[in-house]
Coordinates of N, CA and C in Angstrom, one line a residue:
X18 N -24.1 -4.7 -51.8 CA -24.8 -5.7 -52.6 C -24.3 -5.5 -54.1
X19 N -23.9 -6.4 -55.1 CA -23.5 -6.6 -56.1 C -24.3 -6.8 -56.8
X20 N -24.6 -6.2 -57.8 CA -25.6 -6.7 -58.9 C -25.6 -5.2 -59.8
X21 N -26.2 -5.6 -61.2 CA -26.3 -4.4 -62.0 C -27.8 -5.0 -62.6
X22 N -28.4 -3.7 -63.0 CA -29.9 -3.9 -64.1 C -29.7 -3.2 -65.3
X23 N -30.3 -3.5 -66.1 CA -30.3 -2.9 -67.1 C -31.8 -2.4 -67.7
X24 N -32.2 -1.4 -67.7 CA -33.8 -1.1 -68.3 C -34.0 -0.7 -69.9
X25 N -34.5 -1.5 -70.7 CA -34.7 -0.6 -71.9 C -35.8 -0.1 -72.2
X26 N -36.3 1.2 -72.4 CA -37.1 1.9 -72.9 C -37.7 1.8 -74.3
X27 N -38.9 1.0 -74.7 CA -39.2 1.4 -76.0 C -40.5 1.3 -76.1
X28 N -41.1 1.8 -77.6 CA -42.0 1.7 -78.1 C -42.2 0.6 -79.0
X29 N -43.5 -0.1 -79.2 CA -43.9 -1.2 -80.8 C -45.5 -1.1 -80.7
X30 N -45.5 -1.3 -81.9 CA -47.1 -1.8 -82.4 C -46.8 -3.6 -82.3
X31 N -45.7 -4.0 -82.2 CA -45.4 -5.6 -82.4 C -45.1 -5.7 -81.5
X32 N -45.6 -5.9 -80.3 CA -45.5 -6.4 -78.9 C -45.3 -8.2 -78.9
X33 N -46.0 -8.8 -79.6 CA -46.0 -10.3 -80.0 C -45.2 -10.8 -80.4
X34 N -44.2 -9.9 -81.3 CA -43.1 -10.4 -82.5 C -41.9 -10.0 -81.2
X35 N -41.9 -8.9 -80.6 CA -40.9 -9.1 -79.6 C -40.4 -10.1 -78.9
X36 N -42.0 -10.5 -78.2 CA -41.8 -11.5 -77.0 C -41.2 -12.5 -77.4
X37 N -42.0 -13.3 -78.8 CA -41.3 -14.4 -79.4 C -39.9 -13.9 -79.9
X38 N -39.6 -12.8 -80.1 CA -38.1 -12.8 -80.3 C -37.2 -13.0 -79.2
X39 N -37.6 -12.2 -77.7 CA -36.8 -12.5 -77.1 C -37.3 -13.8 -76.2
X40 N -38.1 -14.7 -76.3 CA -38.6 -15.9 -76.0 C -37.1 -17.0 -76.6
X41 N -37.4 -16.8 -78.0 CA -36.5 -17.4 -78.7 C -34.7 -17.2 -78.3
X42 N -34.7 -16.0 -78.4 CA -33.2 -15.5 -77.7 C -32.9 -16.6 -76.2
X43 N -33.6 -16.6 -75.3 CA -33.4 -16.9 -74.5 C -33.3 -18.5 -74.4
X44 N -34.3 -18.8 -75.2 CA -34.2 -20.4 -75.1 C -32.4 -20.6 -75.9
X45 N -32.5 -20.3 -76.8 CA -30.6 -20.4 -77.7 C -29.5 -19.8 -76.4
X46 N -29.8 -19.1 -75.7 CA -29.0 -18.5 -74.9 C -28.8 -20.1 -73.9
X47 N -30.0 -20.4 -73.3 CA -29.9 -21.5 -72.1 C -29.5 -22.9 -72.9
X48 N -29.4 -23.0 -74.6 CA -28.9 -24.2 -75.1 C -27.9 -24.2 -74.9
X49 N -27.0 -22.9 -75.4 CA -25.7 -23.1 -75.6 C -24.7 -22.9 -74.3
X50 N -25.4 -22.7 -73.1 CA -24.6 -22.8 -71.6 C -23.1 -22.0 -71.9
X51 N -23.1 -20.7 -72.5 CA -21.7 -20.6 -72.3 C -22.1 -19.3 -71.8
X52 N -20.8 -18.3 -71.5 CA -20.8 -16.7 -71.4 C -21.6 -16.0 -70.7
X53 N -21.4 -14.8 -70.6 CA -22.5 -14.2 -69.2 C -23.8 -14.0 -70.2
X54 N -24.4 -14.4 -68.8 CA -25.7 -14.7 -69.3 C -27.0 -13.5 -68.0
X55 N -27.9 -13.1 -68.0 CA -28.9 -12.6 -67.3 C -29.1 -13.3 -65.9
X56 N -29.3 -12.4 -65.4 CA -29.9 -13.5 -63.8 C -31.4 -13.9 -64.0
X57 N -32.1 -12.6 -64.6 CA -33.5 -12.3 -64.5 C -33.9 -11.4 -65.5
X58 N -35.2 -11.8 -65.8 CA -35.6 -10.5 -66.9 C -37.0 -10.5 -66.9
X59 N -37.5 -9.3 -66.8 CA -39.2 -8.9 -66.8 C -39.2 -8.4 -68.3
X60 N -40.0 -8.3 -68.6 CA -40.7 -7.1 -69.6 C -42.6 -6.6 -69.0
X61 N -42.2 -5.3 -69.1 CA -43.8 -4.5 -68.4 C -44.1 -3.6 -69.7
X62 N -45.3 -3.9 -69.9 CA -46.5 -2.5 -70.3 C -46.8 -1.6 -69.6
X63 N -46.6 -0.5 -70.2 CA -47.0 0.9 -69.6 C -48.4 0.9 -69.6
X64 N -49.5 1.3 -68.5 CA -50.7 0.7 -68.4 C -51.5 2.5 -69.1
X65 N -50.3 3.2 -68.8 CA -50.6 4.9 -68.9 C -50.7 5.3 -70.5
X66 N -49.5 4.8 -71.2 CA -49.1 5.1 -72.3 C -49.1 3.7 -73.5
X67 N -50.2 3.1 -73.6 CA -50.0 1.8 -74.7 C -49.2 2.4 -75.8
X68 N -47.9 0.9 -76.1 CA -47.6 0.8 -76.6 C -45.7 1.3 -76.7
X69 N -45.8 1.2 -75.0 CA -44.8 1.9 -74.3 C -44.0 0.8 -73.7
X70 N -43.1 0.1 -73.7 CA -42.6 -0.9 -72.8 C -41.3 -0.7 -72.4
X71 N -41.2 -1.3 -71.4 CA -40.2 -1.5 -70.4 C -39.3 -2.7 -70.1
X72 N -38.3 -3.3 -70.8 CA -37.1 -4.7 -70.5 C -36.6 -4.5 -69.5
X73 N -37.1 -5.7 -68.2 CA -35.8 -5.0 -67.0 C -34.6 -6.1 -67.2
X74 N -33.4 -5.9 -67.2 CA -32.6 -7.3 -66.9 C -31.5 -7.2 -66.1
X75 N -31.7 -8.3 -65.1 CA -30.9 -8.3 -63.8 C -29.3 -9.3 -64.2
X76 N -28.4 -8.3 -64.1 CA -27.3 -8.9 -64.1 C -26.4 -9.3 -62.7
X77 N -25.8 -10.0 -62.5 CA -24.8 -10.5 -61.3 C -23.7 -9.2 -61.0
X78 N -23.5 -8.9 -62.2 CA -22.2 -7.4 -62.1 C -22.3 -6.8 -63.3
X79 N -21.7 -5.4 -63.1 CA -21.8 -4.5 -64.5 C -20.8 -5.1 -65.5
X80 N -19.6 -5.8 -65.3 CA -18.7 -6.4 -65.9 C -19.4 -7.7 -66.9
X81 N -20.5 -8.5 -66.1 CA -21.1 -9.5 -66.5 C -21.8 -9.1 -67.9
X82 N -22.6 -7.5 -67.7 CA -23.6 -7.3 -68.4 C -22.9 -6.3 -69.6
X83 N -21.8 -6.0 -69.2 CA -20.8 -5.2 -70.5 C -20.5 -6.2 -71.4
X84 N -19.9 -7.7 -70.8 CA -19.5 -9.0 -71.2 C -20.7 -9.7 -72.1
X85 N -22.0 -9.3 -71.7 CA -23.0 -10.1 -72.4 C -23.0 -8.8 -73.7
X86 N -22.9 -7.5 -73.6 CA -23.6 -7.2 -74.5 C -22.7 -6.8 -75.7
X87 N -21.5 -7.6 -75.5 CA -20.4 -7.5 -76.5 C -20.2 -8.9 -77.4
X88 N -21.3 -9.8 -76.6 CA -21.8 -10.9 -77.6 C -22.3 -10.6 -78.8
X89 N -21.6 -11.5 -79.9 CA -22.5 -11.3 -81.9 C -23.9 -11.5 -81.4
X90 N -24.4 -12.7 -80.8 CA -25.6 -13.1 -80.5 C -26.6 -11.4 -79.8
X91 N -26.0 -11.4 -79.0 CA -26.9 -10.4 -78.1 C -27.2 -9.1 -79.1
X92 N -25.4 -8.6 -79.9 CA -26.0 -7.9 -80.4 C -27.2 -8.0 -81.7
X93 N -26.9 -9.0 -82.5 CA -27.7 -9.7 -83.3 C -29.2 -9.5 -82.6
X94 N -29.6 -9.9 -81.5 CA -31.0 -10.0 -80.9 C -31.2 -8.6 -81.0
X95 N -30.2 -8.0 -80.3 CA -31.1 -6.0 -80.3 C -30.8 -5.5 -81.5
X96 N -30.1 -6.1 -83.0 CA -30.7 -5.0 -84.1 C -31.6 -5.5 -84.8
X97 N -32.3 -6.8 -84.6 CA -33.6 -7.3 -84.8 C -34.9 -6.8 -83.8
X98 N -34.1 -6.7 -82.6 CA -35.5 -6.2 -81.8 C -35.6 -4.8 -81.9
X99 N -34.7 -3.4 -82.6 CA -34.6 -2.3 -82.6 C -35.7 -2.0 -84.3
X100 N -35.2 -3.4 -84.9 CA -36.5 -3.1 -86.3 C -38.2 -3.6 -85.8
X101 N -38.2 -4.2 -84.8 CA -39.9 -4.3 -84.6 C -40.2 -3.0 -83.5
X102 N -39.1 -2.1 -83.1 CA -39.7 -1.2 -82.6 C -40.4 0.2 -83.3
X103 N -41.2 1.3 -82.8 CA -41.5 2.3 -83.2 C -40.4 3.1 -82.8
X104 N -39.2 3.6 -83.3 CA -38.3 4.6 -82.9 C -37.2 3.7 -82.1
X105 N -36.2 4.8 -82.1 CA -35.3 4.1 -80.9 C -35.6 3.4 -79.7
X106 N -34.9 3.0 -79.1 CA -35.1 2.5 -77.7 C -34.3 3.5 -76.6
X107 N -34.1 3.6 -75.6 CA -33.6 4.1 -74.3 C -32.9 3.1 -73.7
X108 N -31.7 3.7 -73.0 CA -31.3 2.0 -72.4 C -30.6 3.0 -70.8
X109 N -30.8 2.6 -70.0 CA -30.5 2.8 -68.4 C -29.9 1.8 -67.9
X110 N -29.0 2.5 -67.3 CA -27.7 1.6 -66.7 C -27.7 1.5 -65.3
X111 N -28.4 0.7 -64.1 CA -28.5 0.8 -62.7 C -27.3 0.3 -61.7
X112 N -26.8 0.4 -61.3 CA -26.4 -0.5 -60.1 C -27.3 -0.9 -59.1
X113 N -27.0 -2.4 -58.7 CA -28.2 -2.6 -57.7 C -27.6 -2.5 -56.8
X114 N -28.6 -1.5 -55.9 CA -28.4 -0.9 -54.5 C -29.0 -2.0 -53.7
X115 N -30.3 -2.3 -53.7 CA -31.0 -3.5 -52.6 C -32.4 -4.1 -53.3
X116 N -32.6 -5.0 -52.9 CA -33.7 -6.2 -53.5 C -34.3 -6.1 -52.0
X117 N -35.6 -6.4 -52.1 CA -36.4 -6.8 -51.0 C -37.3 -7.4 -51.8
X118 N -37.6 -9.0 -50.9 CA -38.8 -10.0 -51.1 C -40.0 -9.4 -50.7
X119 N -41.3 -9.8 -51.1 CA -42.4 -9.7 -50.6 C -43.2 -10.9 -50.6
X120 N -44.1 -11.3 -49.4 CA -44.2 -12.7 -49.8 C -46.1 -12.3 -49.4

């Protein structure tokens, strides 16, 4: 199975100013139709630890998602999203091994 994820780990008291950041990111991403772009993307709250969150983003290949994150834009979006956070971020590098639906 082919595919890569990517998870970022962080902290914010600006959980709000995120979303609409990467709300925004996304919508300019799907204007401009070019370059690798995400398959999928969650963002989760840590229900244990407020103020803890979790970015998942599903890439097609690890090549795709090296290729996105050497974009001006992309990086532009993470050193604006690294100033609304509390501290660094974490970032985890997956291969996807298997997906299963649940219906």
């Amino acid at each position: 199975m082919a595919g890569f994820v990517q998870i970022i780990e962080y902290r914010t008291s600006k959980p709000d100013e995120i979303a609409a950041l990467m709300e925004q990111f996304s919508k300019n991403r799907a204007a401009e139709g070019d370059g690798p772009a995400p398959v999928r993307g969650i963002t989760c709250a840590d229900r244990d630890e407020p103020g803890r969150y979790f970015a998942i983003v599903e890439f097609g290949s690890y090549e795709e998602a090296m290729a996105n994150s050497q974009r001006a834009d992309t990086t532009e979006f993470s050193a604006k999203m690294m100033e609304l956070c509390d501290g660094p971020g974490a970032f985890y590098n997956l291969d996807l091994v298997q997906t299963m639906e649940y219906s």
